[in-house]
Coordinates of C-alpha atoms in Angstrom, one line a residue:
X13 CA -19.0 21.8 -38.6
X14 CA -19.3 18.5 -40.3
X15 CA -22.5 16.4 -39.8
X16 CA -24.0 13.2 -41.1
X17 CA -27.7 12.6 -41.1
X18 CA -30.2 15.4 -40.6
X19 CA -30.7 16.3 -36.9
X20 CA -34.2 14.9 -36.5
X21 CA -35.2 12.9 -33.4
X22 CA -35.4 9.1 -34.3
X23 CA -38.7 7.4 -33.9
X24 CA -39.0 5.0 -30.9
X25 CA -39.7 1.4 -31.7
X26 CA -42.3 -0.2 -29.4
X27 CA -41.3 -3.8 -29.6
X28 CA -37.6 -3.4 -28.8
X29 CA -35.7 -1.3 -26.2
X30 CA -33.5 1.1 -28.0
X31 CA -31.1 3.5 -26.1
X32 CA -30.2 6.7 -27.9
X33 CA -26.6 7.5 -26.7
X34 CA -24.3 10.4 -27.4
X35 CA -20.5 9.9 -27.4
X36 CA -18.4 13.1 -27.2
X37 CA -14.6 13.1 -27.8
X38 CA -12.5 16.2 -27.2
X39 CA -9.2 15.3 -28.9
X40 CA -6.0 17.1 -29.9
X41 CA -7.3 18.4 -33.3
X42 CA -11.0 17.8 -33.3
X43 CA -14.2 17.8 -31.2
X44 CA -16.6 15.1 -32.3
X45 CA -20.0 13.7 -31.2
X46 CA -21.7 10.5 -32.4
X47 CA -25.3 9.8 -31.9
X48 CA -26.0 6.1 -31.8
X49 CA -28.9 3.8 -31.2
X50 CA -28.0 0.8 -29.0
X51 CA -30.1 -2.4 -28.8
X52 CA -29.4 -6.0 -28.1
X53 CA -30.9 -7.0 -31.4
X54 CA -29.3 -4.6 -33.8
X55 CA -26.1 -3.7 -31.9
X56 CA -24.7 -0.2 -32.5
X57 CA -26.3 1.9 -35.2
X58 CA -24.8 5.3 -36.0
X59 CA -27.4 8.0 -36.5
X60 CA -25.3 11.1 -36.8
X61 CA -21.7 12.2 -36.5
X62 CA -20.9 15.8 -35.9
X63 CA -17.2 17.0 -36.1
X64 CA -15.6 20.3 -35.6
X65 CA -11.9 20.9 -36.2
X66 CA -10.2 22.6 -33.2
X67 CA -6.5 22.2 -32.6
X68 CA -6.4 22.2 -28.8
X69 CA -3.1 20.3 -29.0
X70 CA -1.5 23.3 -30.6
X71 CA -1.9 25.2 -27.4
X72 CA -1.5 22.3 -25.1
X73 CA 1.7 20.7 -26.4
X74 CA 3.5 24.1 -27.1
X75 CA 2.3 26.3 -24.2
X76 CA 1.2 23.7 -21.6
X77 CA -2.3 25.3 -21.4
X78 CA -5.3 26.1 -23.5
X79 CA -5.8 29.9 -24.1
X80 CA -9.1 31.7 -23.4
X81 CA -9.9 32.2 -27.1
X82 CA -9.7 28.5 -27.9
X83 CA -11.5 27.5 -24.7
X84 CA -14.3 29.9 -25.6
X85 CA -14.6 28.2 -29.0
X86 CA -14.6 24.8 -27.4
X87 CA -17.5 25.8 -25.1
X88 CA -19.5 27.1 -28.1
X89 CA -19.1 23.8 -29.9
X90 CA -20.2 21.9 -26.8
X91 CA -23.2 24.1 -26.3
X92 CA -24.2 23.3 -29.9
X93 CA -23.7 19.6 -29.1
X94 CA -26.1 19.8 -26.1
X95 CA -28.7 21.4 -28.4
X96 CA -28.3 18.5 -30.9
X97 CA -28.6 16.0 -28.0
X98 CA -31.9 17.5 -27.0
X99 CA -33.2 17.3 -30.5
X100 CA -32.4 13.6 -30.6
X101 CA -33.9 13.1 -27.2
X102 CA -30.7 11.4 -26.1
X103 CA -31.2 8.9 -23.2
X104 CA -27.6 9.2 -21.9
X105 CA -24.2 10.5 -22.9
X106 CA -20.5 10.3 -22.0
X107 CA -18.1 13.1 -22.8
X108 CA -14.4 12.5 -22.6
X109 CA -11.2 14.5 -23.2
X110 CA -7.8 13.1 -24.1
X111 CA -4.2 14.3 -23.9
X112 CA -4.8 17.8 -25.2
X113 CA -6.7 18.7 -22.0
X114 CA -5.1 16.0 -19.8
X115 CA -1.6 17.4 -20.3
X116 CA -2.5 21.1 -19.5
X117 CA -1.8 23.0 -16.3
X118 CA -5.3 24.5 -16.3
X119 CA -7.1 21.2 -16.7
X120 CA -9.4 21.6 -13.7
X121 CA -10.3 25.2 -14.7
X122 CA -11.2 24.0 -18.2
X123 CA -13.5 21.3 -17.0
X124 CA -15.2 23.7 -14.5
X125 CA -15.8 26.2 -17.3
X126 CA -17.3 23.6 -19.6
X127 CA -19.6 22.4 -16.8
X128 CA -20.8 25.9 -15.9
X129 CA -21.3 26.9 -19.6
X130 CA -22.8 23.8 -21.1
X131 CA -23.9 21.5 -18.2
X132 CA -21.7 18.7 -19.6
X133 CA -19.6 16.7 -17.2
X134 CA -16.4 16.0 -19.1
X135 CA -14.2 13.1 -18.0
X136 CA -10.4 13.1 -18.4
X137 CA -9.3 9.7 -19.7
X138 CA -5.9 8.4 -18.8
X139 CA -3.9 7.2 -21.8
X140 CA -4.5 3.5 -20.8
X141 CA -8.3 4.1 -20.5
X142 CA -8.4 6.0 -23.8
X143 CA -6.6 3.2 -25.7
X144 CA -8.6 0.5 -24.0
X145 CA -11.9 2.2 -25.1
X146 CA -10.4 2.6 -28.6
X147 CA -9.6 -1.1 -28.6
X148 CA -13.2 -1.8 -27.5
X149 CA -14.5 0.1 -30.5
X150 CA -12.5 -2.3 -32.8
X151 CA -13.8 -5.3 -30.8
X152 CA -17.3 -4.1 -31.5
X153 CA -16.8 -5.7 -35.0
X154 CA -16.6 -9.0 -33.1
X155 CA -16.4 -11.5 -35.9
X156 CA -13.5 -9.7 -37.7
X157 CA -11.7 -8.8 -34.5
X158 CA -11.8 -12.3 -33.0
X159 CA -10.6 -13.9 -36.3
X160 CA -7.7 -11.5 -36.7
X161 CA -6.2 -11.6 -33.2
X162 CA -5.8 -15.4 -33.2
X163 CA -2.5 -14.9 -34.9
X164 CA 0.2 -12.2 -34.4
X165 CA -1.5 -8.9 -34.6
X166 CA -0.6 -5.3 -33.8
X167 CA -3.1 -2.5 -33.2
X168 CA -1.5 0.8 -34.1
X169 CA -3.6 3.7 -32.7
X170 CA -2.3 7.1 -33.9
X171 CA -3.6 10.1 -32.0
X172 CA -2.7 13.8 -31.7
X173 CA -0.4 13.4 -28.7
X174 CA 1.0 9.9 -29.0
X175 CA 0.6 6.5 -30.6
X176 CA -0.2 3.2 -28.9
X177 CA 1.0 -0.1 -30.1
X178 CA -0.7 -3.2 -28.7
X179 CA 0.3 -6.7 -29.6
X180 CA -2.1 -9.7 -29.6
X181 CA -1.5 -13.4 -30.1
X182 CA -3.8 -16.4 -29.6
X183 CA -6.7 -14.1 -28.6
X184 CA -4.7 -12.5 -25.8
X185 CA -3.1 -9.1 -25.3
X186 CA 0.7 -9.6 -25.1
X187 CA 2.0 -6.1 -24.6
X188 CA 1.0 -2.4 -25.1
X189 CA 3.3 0.6 -25.3
X190 CA 2.8 4.3 -25.6
X191 CA 5.1 6.5 -27.7
X192 CA 4.9 10.3 -27.6
X193 CA 4.9 10.6 -31.3
X194 CA 1.4 11.9 -31.9
X195 CA 0.7 13.7 -35.2
X196 CA 0.0 17.1 -33.6
X197 CA 3.0 16.8 -31.4
X198 CA 5.2 15.9 -34.4
X199 CA 3.8 18.8 -36.5
X200 CA 4.4 21.4 -33.8
X201 CA 7.9 20.2 -33.2
X202 CA 8.7 20.4 -36.9
X203 CA 6.7 23.5 -37.7
X204 CA 9.8 25.6 -38.5
X205 CA 11.6 22.8 -40.3
X206 CA 8.6 22.1 -42.6
X207 CA 8.9 25.6 -44.1
X208 CA 12.6 25.0 -45.1
X209 CA 12.3 21.6 -46.9
X210 CA 10.6 20.0 -49.8
X211 CA 11.1 16.6 -48.3
X212 CA 9.0 16.8 -45.1
X213 CA 8.2 13.1 -45.2
X214 CA 11.9 12.3 -44.9
X215 CA 12.3 14.7 -41.9
X216 CA 9.4 13.0 -40.2
X217 CA 10.8 9.6 -40.8
X218 CA 14.2 10.7 -39.4
X219 CA 12.5 12.0 -36.3
X220 CA 10.5 8.9 -35.5
X221 CA 13.0 6.2 -36.6
X222 CA 15.0 6.0 -33.4
X223 CA 11.8 5.5 -31.2
X224 CA 10.4 2.9 -33.6
X225 CA 13.7 1.0 -33.8
X226 CA 14.0 1.0 -30.0
X227 CA 10.4 -0.3 -29.8
X228 CA 11.2 -3.1 -32.2
X229 CA 14.4 -4.1 -30.3
X230 CA 12.6 -4.2 -26.9
X231 CA 9.2 -5.5 -27.7
X232 CA 9.0 -7.2 -31.1
X233 CA 12.2 -9.2 -31.0
X234 CA 11.4 -12.5 -32.8
X235 CA 7.6 -12.0 -32.5
X236 CA 5.8 -12.6 -35.8
X237 CA 3.3 -10.0 -36.7
X238 CA 1.0 -11.1 -39.6
X239 CA -1.8 -8.5 -39.2
X240 CA -1.9 -4.9 -38.4
X241 CA -5.1 -2.9 -37.4
X242 CA -4.7 0.8 -38.2
X243 CA -6.7 3.2 -36.0
X244 CA -6.9 7.0 -36.4
X245 CA -9.3 9.6 -37.8
X246 CA -7.3 10.5 -40.9
X247 CA -6.7 6.9 -42.0
X248 CA -10.5 6.4 -41.5
X249 CA -11.4 9.4 -43.6
X250 CA -8.8 8.6 -46.3
X251 CA -9.8 5.0 -46.8
X252 CA -13.6 5.7 -46.6
X253 CA -13.2 8.4 -49.3
X254 CA -11.3 6.0 -51.6
X255 CA -13.2 2.8 -51.1
X256 CA -16.5 3.7 -49.5
X257 CA -17.9 2.1 -46.3
X258 CA -16.3 1.9 -42.9
X259 CA -14.2 -1.3 -42.5
X260 CA -11.5 -1.7 -45.1
X261 CA -8.7 -4.2 -45.8
X262 CA -5.4 -3.6 -47.5
X263 CA -2.4 -5.7 -48.4
X264 CA 1.0 -4.4 -47.5
X265 CA 1.7 -3.6 -51.2
X266 CA -1.6 -1.8 -51.6
X267 CA -0.8 0.5 -48.6
X268 CA 2.7 1.3 -50.0
X269 CA 1.1 2.2 -53.3
X270 CA -1.4 4.5 -51.6
X271 CA 1.3 6.1 -49.5
X272 CA 3.5 6.8 -52.6
X273 CA 0.6 8.2 -54.5
X274 CA -0.1 10.7 -51.7
X275 CA 3.6 11.5 -50.9
X276 CA 4.5 12.2 -54.5
X277 CA 1.9 14.9 -55.2
X278 CA 1.9 18.5 -54.2
X279 CA -0.6 19.9 -51.7
X280 CA -2.4 21.6 -54.6
X281 CA -2.9 18.3 -56.4
X282 CA -4.1 16.7 -53.2
X283 CA -7.0 19.1 -52.9
X284 CA -8.6 17.5 -55.9
X285 CA -7.7 13.9 -54.9
X286 CA -8.5 14.1 -51.1
X287 CA -11.0 16.9 -50.8
X288 CA -11.3 18.4 -47.3
X289 CA -8.7 16.0 -45.8
X290 CA -6.1 17.8 -47.8
X291 CA -6.6 20.9 -45.6
X292 CA -4.8 18.9 -42.9
X293 CA -2.0 17.4 -44.9
X294 CA 0.5 18.4 -42.2
X295 CA -1.3 16.0 -39.9
X296 CA -2.2 13.3 -42.5
X297 CA 1.4 12.8 -43.6
X298 CA 2.9 12.1 -40.1
X299 CA 0.1 9.5 -39.6
X300 CA 0.7 7.8 -42.9
X301 CA 4.5 7.8 -42.3
X302 CA 4.1 6.2 -38.8
X303 CA 1.9 3.4 -40.3
X304 CA 4.3 2.9 -43.1
X305 CA 7.4 2.6 -40.8
X306 CA 5.6 0.2 -38.5
X307 CA 4.5 -2.0 -41.4
X308 CA 8.2 -2.1 -42.5
X309 CA 9.4 -2.9 -39.0
X310 CA 6.9 -5.6 -38.2
X311 CA 6.7 -7.1 -41.7
X312 CA 2.8 -7.2 -41.4
X313 CA 1.3 -8.4 -44.7
X314 CA -2.4 -7.7 -44.1
X315 CA -3.9 -4.5 -42.8
X316 CA -7.4 -3.8 -41.5
X317 CA -8.8 -0.3 -41.0
X318 CA -12.0 -0.8 -39.0
X319 CA -13.2 2.8 -39.5
X320 CA -14.1 3.3 -35.8
X321 CA -12.8 5.7 -33.2
X322 CA -13.1 6.5 -29.5
X323 CA -16.8 7.6 -29.8
X324 CA -17.6 4.1 -30.9
X325 CA -15.6 2.7 -28.0
X326 CA -17.5 4.9 -25.5
X327 CA -20.8 3.6 -26.8
X328 CA -19.7 0.0 -26.8
X329 CA -18.4 0.3 -23.3
X330 CA -21.7 1.9 -22.1
X331 CA -23.8 -0.9 -23.8
X332 CA -21.6 -3.6 -22.2
X333 CA -21.9 -2.1 -18.7
X334 CA -25.7 -1.7 -19.1
X335 CA -25.8 -5.3 -20.3
X336 CA -27.3 -4.3 -23.7
X337 CA -24.4 -6.2 -25.3
X338 CA -22.7 -9.4 -24.2
X339 CA -19.3 -9.3 -25.8
X340 CA -17.7 -12.6 -26.9
X341 CA -14.2 -11.2 -26.1
X342 CA -13.1 -11.2 -22.5
X343 CA -11.7 -7.7 -22.0
X344 CA -11.0 -8.3 -18.3
X345 CA -8.7 -11.1 -19.3
X346 CA -6.7 -8.7 -21.4
X347 CA -5.9 -6.6 -18.3
X348 CA -4.9 -9.8 -16.4
X349 CA -2.7 -11.0 -19.3
X350 CA -1.0 -7.6 -19.6
X351 CA -0.2 -7.8 -15.8
X352 CA 1.2 -11.4 -16.2
X353 CA 3.4 -10.2 -19.1
X354 CA 4.7 -7.3 -16.9
X355 CA 5.5 -9.9 -14.1
X356 CA 7.2 -12.1 -16.7
X357 CA 9.3 -9.2 -17.9
X358 CA 10.6 -8.6 -14.3
X359 CA 11.2 -12.3 -13.8
X360 CA 8.7 -12.9 -11.0
X361 CA 8.3 -16.4 -9.7
X362 CA 5.4 -17.8 -11.8
X363 CA 4.5 -20.7 -9.5
X364 CA 4.5 -18.4 -6.4
X365 CA 2.3 -15.9 -8.1
X366 CA -0.2 -18.6 -9.2
X367 CA -0.4 -20.0 -5.7
X368 CA -0.8 -16.6 -4.0
X369 CA -3.4 -15.5 -6.7
X370 CA -5.5 -18.6 -5.9
X371 CA -5.3 -18.0 -2.1
X372 CA -6.1 -14.3 -2.4
X373 CA -9.1 -14.7 -4.7
X374 CA -10.4 -17.6 -2.6
X375 CA -10.3 -15.4 0.5
X376 CA -11.9 -12.5 -1.4
X377 CA -14.8 -14.7 -2.6
X378 CA -15.4 -16.2 0.9
X379 CA -15.6 -12.8 2.5
X380 CA -17.9 -11.0 0.1
X381 CA -20.5 -10.1 2.8
X382 CA -17.7 -8.9 5.1
X383 CA -15.6 -6.7 2.9
X384 CA -18.3 -5.2 0.6
X385 CA -16.1 -5.1 -2.5
X386 CA -17.2 -6.0 -6.0
X387 CA -16.0 -7.5 -9.2
X388 CA -13.8 -4.6 -10.2
X389 CA -12.1 -4.6 -6.8
X390 CA -11.5 -8.3 -7.2
X391 CA -9.6 -7.5 -10.4
X392 CA -7.5 -4.9 -8.6
X393 CA -6.6 -7.5 -6.0
X394 CA -5.6 -10.0 -8.7
X395 CA -3.4 -7.4 -10.4
X396 CA -1.8 -6.5 -7.1
X397 CA -0.9 -10.2 -6.5
X398 CA 0.5 -10.6 -10.0
X399 CA 2.8 -7.5 -9.6
X400 CA 3.7 -7.6 -5.9
X401 CA 7.1 -9.2 -6.5
X402 CA 8.4 -7.4 -9.6
X403 CA 10.5 -5.0 -7.6
X404 CA 13.0 -7.8 -6.8
X405 CA 14.3 -7.4 -10.3
X406 CA 15.6 -4.0 -9.3
X407 CA 16.4 -4.4 -5.6
X408 CA 16.1 -7.3 -3.2
X409 CA 16.3 -4.8 -0.3
X410 CA 13.8 -2.3 -1.5
X411 CA 11.3 -4.7 -3.2
X412 CA 8.1 -2.9 -2.0
X413 CA 9.3 0.5 -3.0
X414 CA 10.6 -0.7 -6.4
X415 CA 7.4 -2.6 -7.1
X416 CA 5.5 0.6 -6.3
X417 CA 7.6 2.6 -8.8
X418 CA 7.3 -0.1 -11.5
X419 CA 3.5 -0.2 -11.3
X420 CA 3.2 3.6 -11.3
X421 CA 5.6 3.9 -14.2
X422 CA 4.1 1.0 -16.3
X423 CA 0.9 1.5 -18.3
X424 CA -1.7 -1.2 -17.8
X425 CA -4.2 -0.9 -20.5
X426 CA -7.8 -0.8 -19.2
X427 CA -6.9 0.5 -15.7
X428 CA -7.3 4.2 -14.8
X429 CA -4.5 6.1 -13.1
X430 CA -6.5 6.0 -9.8
X431 CA -6.7 2.2 -10.0
X432 CA -3.1 1.8 -10.8
X433 CA -2.3 4.0 -7.8
X434 CA -4.4 1.8 -5.5
X435 CA -2.7 -1.3 -6.7
X436 CA 0.8 0.3 -6.3
X437 CA 0.0 1.4 -2.7
X438 CA -1.5 -2.0 -1.8
X439 CA 1.7 -3.6 -3.0
X440 CA 3.9 -1.1 -1.1
X441 CA 2.0 -1.8 2.2
X442 CA 2.3 -5.6 1.7
X443 CA 5.6 -5.3 3.6
X444 CA 5.7 -1.7 4.8
X445 CA 3.7 -0.5 7.9
X446 CA 0.3 0.9 6.9
X447 CA 0.1 4.6 7.6
X448 CA -2.6 7.1 8.6
X449 CA -4.8 8.7 6.0
X450 CA -3.1 12.0 6.6
X451 CA 0.3 10.6 5.8
X452 CA -1.0 8.4 3.0
X453 CA -2.7 11.3 1.2
X454 CA 0.5 13.5 1.1
X455 CA 1.5 13.7 -2.6
X456 CA -1.3 11.3 -3.5
X457 CA -4.5 11.8 -5.5
X458 CA -6.5 9.1 -3.7
X459 CA -9.4 10.0 -1.3
X460 CA -10.6 8.3 1.9
X461 CA -12.6 5.6 0.1
X462 CA -9.5 4.8 -2.0
X463 CA -7.5 4.6 1.2
X464 CA -9.9 2.1 2.7
X465 CA -9.9 0.1 -0.5
X466 CA -6.1 0.0 -0.5
X467 CA -6.1 -1.2 3.1
X468 CA -8.5 -4.1 2.3
X469 CA -6.6 -5.2 -0.8
X470 CA -3.3 -5.0 1.1
X471 CA -4.7 -7.0 4.0
X472 CA -5.7 -9.9 1.8
X473 CA -2.5 -9.7 -0.2
X474 CA -0.5 -9.9 3.1
X475 CA -2.2 -13.0 4.3
X476 CA -2.1 -14.8 0.9
X477 CA 1.5 -13.9 0.3
X478 CA 2.6 -15.0 3.8
X479 CA 1.2 -18.5 3.3
X480 CA 3.9 -19.1 0.6
X481 CA 6.7 -17.2 2.3
X482 CA 9.2 -19.9 1.4
X483 CA 8.1 -19.8 -2.3
X484 CA 8.0 -23.6 -2.1
X485 CA 4.2 -24.0 -2.6
X486 CA 3.9 -26.3 0.4
X487 CA 0.1 -26.4 0.4
X488 CA -1.4 -28.8 -2.1
X489 CA -5.1 -28.3 -1.2
X490 CA -6.5 -25.3 0.5
X491 CA -10.0 -24.9 1.8
X492 CA -11.2 -21.6 3.2
X493 CA -14.3 -21.2 5.4
X494 CA -15.8 -18.3 7.3
X495 CA -17.1 -19.3 10.8
X496 CA -18.2 -16.8 13.4
X497 CA -15.3 -14.3 13.6
X498 CA -12.7 -16.5 12.1
X499 CA -11.5 -17.1 8.6
X500 CA -10.3 -20.7 8.7
X501 CA -7.7 -21.7 6.2
X502 CA -7.3 -25.5 6.2
X503 CA -4.2 -26.7 4.3
X504 CA -3.3 -30.2 3.2
X505 CA 0.4 -30.7 3.4
X506 CA 3.1 -33.1 4.7
X507 CA 5.7 -30.2 4.7
X508 CA 6.9 -28.4 7.8
X509 CA 5.0 -25.1 7.9
X510 CA 6.6 -23.6 11.0
X511 CA 7.9 -20.6 8.9
X512 CA 4.4 -19.9 7.5
X513 CA 2.7 -20.1 10.8
X514 CA 5.3 -18.0 12.5
X515 CA 5.1 -15.2 10.0
X516 CA 1.3 -15.5 9.6
X517 CA 0.5 -14.0 13.1
X518 CA 1.7 -10.5 12.2
X519 CA -0.1 -10.5 8.9
X520 CA -3.3 -11.8 10.7
X521 CA -3.2 -8.8 13.1
X522 CA -3.5 -6.3 10.3
X523 CA -6.2 -8.4 8.5
X524 CA -8.2 -8.5 11.8
X525 CA -7.8 -4.8 12.3
X526 CA -9.3 -4.2 8.8
X527 CA -12.1 -6.8 8.7
X528 CA -12.7 -7.7 12.4
X529 CA -12.1 -11.3 11.3
X530 CA -9.2 -13.4 12.5
X531 CA -7.5 -15.6 9.8
X532 CA -6.3 -19.0 11.2
X533 CA -4.2 -21.7 9.5
X534 CA -5.1 -25.3 10.3
X535 CA -3.0 -28.2 9.0
X536 CA -5.1 -31.1 7.9
X537 CA -2.3 -33.6 7.6
X538 CA 0.4 -33.6 10.2
X539 CA 4.2 -34.0 9.6

């Protein structure tokens, strides 16, 4: 067990509201808990950081489940965490598990046993949620983050099960991709090979080169990457030990020198140089090699190691949701930009999407007291609009089905698997007949509330999309009003809108069935 400050409950300050928050991360090779103080004046202040090495990924990635012995040890660690939380008089907590539990067959049994034994409710994060929270932890250092992402920047987040590469340019998320090249997964795959070679680093490079080259060909192309943000526990520990403090900057040449220094020494020599980190050199080296190869592939010259992890992201996200912090960076816009880039990749009609997006969001905003949905649901509708046409890239005859498959197969950073499934189904039922809940729920993880939300989003999407059926953007000005039991859409156009009016009736029937409101098109200027 590794701990920071002494476990004594912090004194409460009378003049300022301070929330004591516990972030718990159950990762592939470690279970960690950070105790932090959150306040609008002082931001996030780390009080204690408790870590316990536990290689859950060793069981999960090799056997597909976590054995009883390791599960027992995990529960003992978490029981100790709950005791420490009580000593600190923690106001709230969030406990999350990543791929080591997410990828197991006995996932639900593990969560139930943890709940019964410790009282902790552990949440399984999808990969996109996990990386988004990790990215939020970086953004908590707002001044540095905002400055760096103005020009071509790659965030490389190396975990136990996979790595995530997110590209930013001009303060916007350009793309994000997940590669199943995590350090525990690599180590387990090469366990037998490692014993038979004195050049383990070269074997690791050979294993990952094809994936990284493919990534460069598909996603980097001519994109200029000037900065790289390196995220991962071992790079954090390594740079903290060498330079002190949390946030650290390197040049490309300085990193190469550090890498050569570590790679050229034997494990015995590393004990003196790296201390306790050297115990995990079979995990440290794959991480360092991944960073090195991506630096070479991108040509990044400046590197930033913020020294933060998922625990910091959990705390930052909590403070943001509780309005303790008001972030300067628009995280919601990153999700929207990611969706726009997916639509662009599948060559969707940009002007059609913009027009349909405006109509859909206008209808949503005018009907708030009718549909009962909130800001997050508005975002899901917006993403559904942006991605509803991407299936045409694959098949003009099976657009809805192909769009569904694209959304379900494409990671959208910041959205949970559940939210992605709602969006995919709303798109599918944009053109297909809506089905009963019994038929909808077959082979689907969504519940009745999700079914109703899918119906509402799909109903708005249908109406908005039908108003630009010709993809000619005939309506120059649109005004939407809600009067009695009608949603009146007044359009200003000199175009012939016979097609739109003819197809609108069928879409209006479904809309009325969902909201008990009849949408009506009225033409302001006649042909």
